[in-house]
C-alpha positions as CSV (number, residue, x, y, z in Angstrom):
1,X,-12.0,3.5,33.0
2,X,-12.0,5.1,29.5
3,X,-8.3,5.6,29.5
4,X,-7.7,2.1,31.0
5,X,-9.8,0.6,28.2
6,X,-7.4,2.0,25.6
7,X,-4.4,0.7,27.4
8,X,-5.9,-2.7,28.0
9,X,-6.9,-3.1,24.4
10,X,-3.5,-2.1,23.1
11,X,-2.0,-4.8,25.4
12,X,-4.5,-7.4,24.4
13,X,-6.1,-7.9,27.9
14,X,-9.4,-9.3,26.8
15,X,-10.9,-9.9,30.3
16,X,-9.9,-6.5,31.5
17,X,-11.5,-4.9,28.4
18,X,-14.7,-6.8,29.0
19,X,-14.8,-5.8,32.6
20,X,-14.3,-2.2,31.8
21,X,-16.9,-2.2,29.1
22,X,-19.4,-3.9,31.4
23,X,-18.6,-1.1,33.9
24,X,-19.6,1.5,31.4
25,X,-16.3,2.5,29.7
26,X,-16.7,4.5,26.5
27,X,-15.7,2.1,23.7
28,X,-14.9,5.0,21.3
29,X,-12.9,7.1,23.8
30,X,-9.7,8.6,22.5
31,X,-7.0,9.5,25.1
32,X,-4.8,12.6,25.2
33,X,-2.4,11.1,22.7
34,X,-5.3,10.5,20.3
35,X,-5.2,6.7,20.8
36,X,-8.4,4.7,20.5
37,X,-9.0,1.2,21.8
38,X,-10.0,-0.4,18.5
39,X,-7.1,1.1,16.5
40,X,-4.6,0.1,19.3
41,X,-5.9,-3.5,19.3
42,X,-5.9,-3.7,15.5
43,X,-2.3,-2.5,15.2
44,X,-1.2,-4.9,17.9
45,X,-2.9,-7.9,16.4
46,X,-5.4,-8.7,19.1
47,X,-8.3,-10.2,17.2
48,X,-10.5,-11.2,20.1
49,X,-10.2,-7.7,21.6
50,X,-11.1,-6.1,18.3
51,X,-14.2,-8.3,18.0
52,X,-15.2,-7.5,21.5
53,X,-14.9,-3.8,20.9
54,X,-16.8,-4.0,17.6
55,X,-19.6,-6.1,19.2
56,X,-19.7,-3.4,21.9
57,X,-20.3,-0.6,19.4
58,X,-16.8,0.5,18.5
59,X,-16.7,2.8,15.4
60,X,-14.9,0.8,12.7
61,X,-14.3,4.1,10.8
62,X,-12.8,6.0,13.7
63,X,-9.9,8.2,12.5
64,X,-7.1,9.7,14.5
65,X,-5.5,13.2,14.1
66,X,-3.6,11.9,11.1
67,X,-6.7,10.5,9.4
68,X,-5.6,6.9,10.1
69,X,-8.2,4.1,10.9
70,X,-7.9,0.7,12.6
71,X,-7.9,-0.7,9.1
72,X,-4.8,1.3,8.3
73,X,-3.1,-0.1,11.3
74,X,-4.0,-3.7,10.6
75,X,-3.0,-3.4,6.9
76,X,0.5,-2.0,7.8
77,X,1.1,-4.7,10.5
78,X,-0.1,-7.5,8.2
79,X,-2.9,-8.7,10.4
80,X,-5.1,-10.4,7.7
81,X,-7.6,-11.8,10.2
82,X,-8.2,-8.4,11.7
83,X,-8.5,-6.7,8.2
84,X,-11.1,-9.4,7.3
85,X,-13.0,-8.6,10.5
86,X,-13.0,-4.9,9.9
87,X,-14.0,-4.9,6.3
88,X,-16.9,-7.2,7.1
89,X,-18.5,-4.7,9.5
90,X,-21.7,-3.4,7.8
91,X,-20.7,0.3,8.3
92,X,-17.1,-0.1,7.4
93,X,-15.5,2.0,4.7
94,X,-12.3,0.3,3.6
95,X,-11.0,3.1,1.4
96,X,-10.7,6.1,3.8
97,X,-7.6,8.1,2.9
98,X,-5.5,9.7,5.7
99,X,-4.4,13.3,5.6
100,X,-1.8,12.5,3.0
101,X,-4.1,10.5,0.8
102,X,-2.9,7.1,1.9
103,X,-5.6,4.4,2.1
104,X,-5.3,0.9,3.8
105,X,-4.9,-0.5,0.3
106,X,-1.9,1.7,-0.3
107,X,-0.4,0.5,3.0
108,X,-0.9,-3.1,2.1
109,X,0.8,-2.6,-1.3
110,X,3.7,-0.6,0.2
111,X,4.4,-3.2,2.9
112,X,4.0,-6.2,0.6
113,X,1.0,-7.9,2.2
114,X,-0.4,-9.6,-0.8
115,X,-3.3,-11.5,0.9
116,X,-4.5,-8.2,2.4
117,X,-4.2,-6.5,-1.0
118,X,-6.4,-9.2,-2.5
119,X,-8.9,-9.1,0.3
120,X,-9.3,-5.3,0.0
121,X,-9.8,-5.5,-3.8
122,X,-12.4,-8.3,-3.3
123,X,-14.6,-5.8,-1.4
124,X,-15.2,-3.9,-4.5
125,X,-14.9,-0.7,-2.5
126,X,-11.3,0.4,-3.0
127,X,-9.9,2.6,-5.7
128,X,-7.0,0.5,-7.0
129,X,-5.6,3.3,-9.3
130,X,-5.7,6.2,-6.8
131,X,-2.8,8.5,-7.3
132,X,-1.1,10.5,-4.6
133,X,-0.1,14.1,-5.2
134,X,3.0,14.7,-3.1
135,X,2.5,17.5,-0.5
136,X,5.4,16.9,1.7
137,X,9.2,16.2,1.5
138,X,8.7,12.7,2.7
139,X,5.8,10.3,2.6
140,X,4.6,8.0,5.5
141,X,7.1,5.3,4.4
142,X,10.1,7.5,4.6
143,X,10.6,8.0,0.9
144,X,11.6,11.3,-0.5
145,X,8.9,12.5,-2.8
146,X,9.3,14.0,-6.2
147,X,6.8,16.1,-8.2
148,X,5.7,12.9,-9.9
149,X,2.4,11.4,-8.9
150,X,2.7,8.1,-7.1
151,X,0.4,5.0,-7.0
152,X,0.1,1.8,-5.1
153,X,1.9,0.1,-8.0
154,X,4.7,2.7,-7.6
155,X,5.2,1.8,-4.0
156,X,5.1,-1.9,-4.5
157,X,7.8,-1.6,-7.2
158,X,9.8,0.8,-5.0
159,X,9.8,-1.6,-2.1
160,X,10.5,-4.7,-4.2
161,X,7.3,-6.6,-3.5
162,X,7.2,-8.7,-6.6
163,X,4.1,-10.7,-5.8
164,X,2.1,-7.5,-5.2
165,X,3.4,-6.0,-8.4
166,X,2.4,-9.1,-10.3
167,X,-1.1,-9.1,-8.8
168,X,-1.6,-5.4,-9.6
169,X,-0.4,-5.9,-13.2
170,X,-2.8,-8.7,-13.7
171,X,-5.7,-6.6,-12.3
172,X,-5.5,-3.6,-14.7
173,X,-2.4,-1.7,-13.6
174,X,-0.2,-2.7,-16.6
175,X,-1.5,0.3,-18.5
176,X,0.4,2.6,-16.0
177,X,3.7,1.1,-17.0
178,X,5.0,3.4,-19.7
179,X,8.7,4.3,-20.3
180,X,8.4,7.2,-17.9
181,X,7.3,4.8,-15.1
182,X,10.0,2.3,-16.2
183,X,12.6,5.0,-15.8
184,X,11.7,5.3,-12.1
185,X,11.8,1.5,-11.7
186,X,15.3,1.4,-13.1
187,X,16.4,3.9,-10.4
188,X,14.9,1.7,-7.6
189,X,17.1,-1.1,-8.7
190,X,15.0,-4.3,-8.1
191,X,16.2,-6.4,-11.0
192,X,13.4,-9.0,-10.8
193,X,10.8,-6.2,-11.1
194,X,12.8,-4.5,-13.9
195,X,12.7,-7.7,-15.8
196,X,9.0,-8.2,-15.2
197,X,8.1,-4.7,-16.4
198,X,10.5,-4.5,-19.3
199,X,8.2,-6.1,-21.9
200,X,5.3,-4.0,-20.7
201,X,7.3,-0.7,-21.0
202,X,8.6,-1.8,-24.4
203,X,5.0,-1.6,-25.8
204,X,5.0,2.1,-25.0
205,X,8.4,3.1,-26.5
206,X,8.5,6.5,-28.2
207,X,7.6,6.4,-31.9
208,X,11.1,7.5,-32.9
209,X,14.6,8.1,-31.5
210,X,13.6,11.7,-31.0
211,X,11.6,10.5,-28.0
212,X,14.8,10.1,-26.1
213,X,15.1,13.9,-25.7
214,X,11.9,13.9,-23.6
215,X,12.9,11.0,-21.4
216,X,13.6,11.7,-17.7
217,X,17.1,12.8,-16.9
218,X,17.6,10.0,-14.4
219,X,16.8,7.5,-17.2
220,X,19.4,8.9,-19.5
221,X,22.0,9.2,-16.8
222,X,21.5,5.6,-15.6
223,X,21.6,4.1,-19.0
224,X,23.8,5.8,-21.6
225,X,23.6,2.9,-24.0
226,X,21.0,1.9,-26.6
227,X,17.7,2.5,-24.8
228,X,15.8,0.4,-27.3
229,X,18.0,-2.6,-26.4
230,X,17.5,-1.9,-22.7
231,X,13.7,-2.2,-23.1
232,X,13.8,-5.0,-25.7
233,X,11.8,-7.9,-24.2
234,X,13.3,-10.4,-26.6
235,X,16.8,-10.0,-25.3
236,X,17.9,-12.6,-22.7
237,X,18.2,-11.3,-19.2
238,X,19.9,-12.6,-16.1
239,X,16.7,-13.2,-14.2
240,X,13.6,-15.1,-15.3
241,X,10.3,-14.1,-13.8
242,X,7.6,-16.7,-13.4
243,X,4.2,-15.1,-13.1
244,X,2.1,-16.2,-10.1
245,X,-1.2,-17.7,-11.0
246,X,-4.1,-16.4,-9.0
């Protein structure tokens, strides 16, 4: 019955889950593949099943072998209603990092789920400016890592999620956008984000032209022209970015 509960939860069979729980199934059982009923239901978007499991004593902070929680799964899948349910559990910790340091907030930023980003920030329990020190060739999103530390803002920029980028900038992350960060953004190629960050990066230009010598190689190879013009926020660009009002 324990294994059956995991399968039924993953498939969203509410009545079957209730019957199994009433029959004594372990709500926190993990099967041989490390699956758990709550995490499976959260990933699959089955709100009623998630609520049933939580009301039956499911551990909202259960982690699998990769350090991932039900909240990680719901954040990746974009299930706002389930994220809201999970973070409002009294014992819930919304900022648990997995074995690679990724938190649900990171996932929401990387996948462009703005409303989930805002909800997690509103808990006051997430570290918005957490940095990830790369420890593997690829991260959970399939991106090849460099030796540079990455942040939720980095991933939102990399994936082209403009509204998430805007929100993070308006909530204290603009200080992270120096010319080194901007060099990375140029390589990712999302023009609307480049235009958004250009005036911010311009405020952190090197004091003199000698600063060009210490700029990342990728920056110099991508733009052989006048770098002070590239970052000049007064020069008309092809795209206009209208900031979202929160």
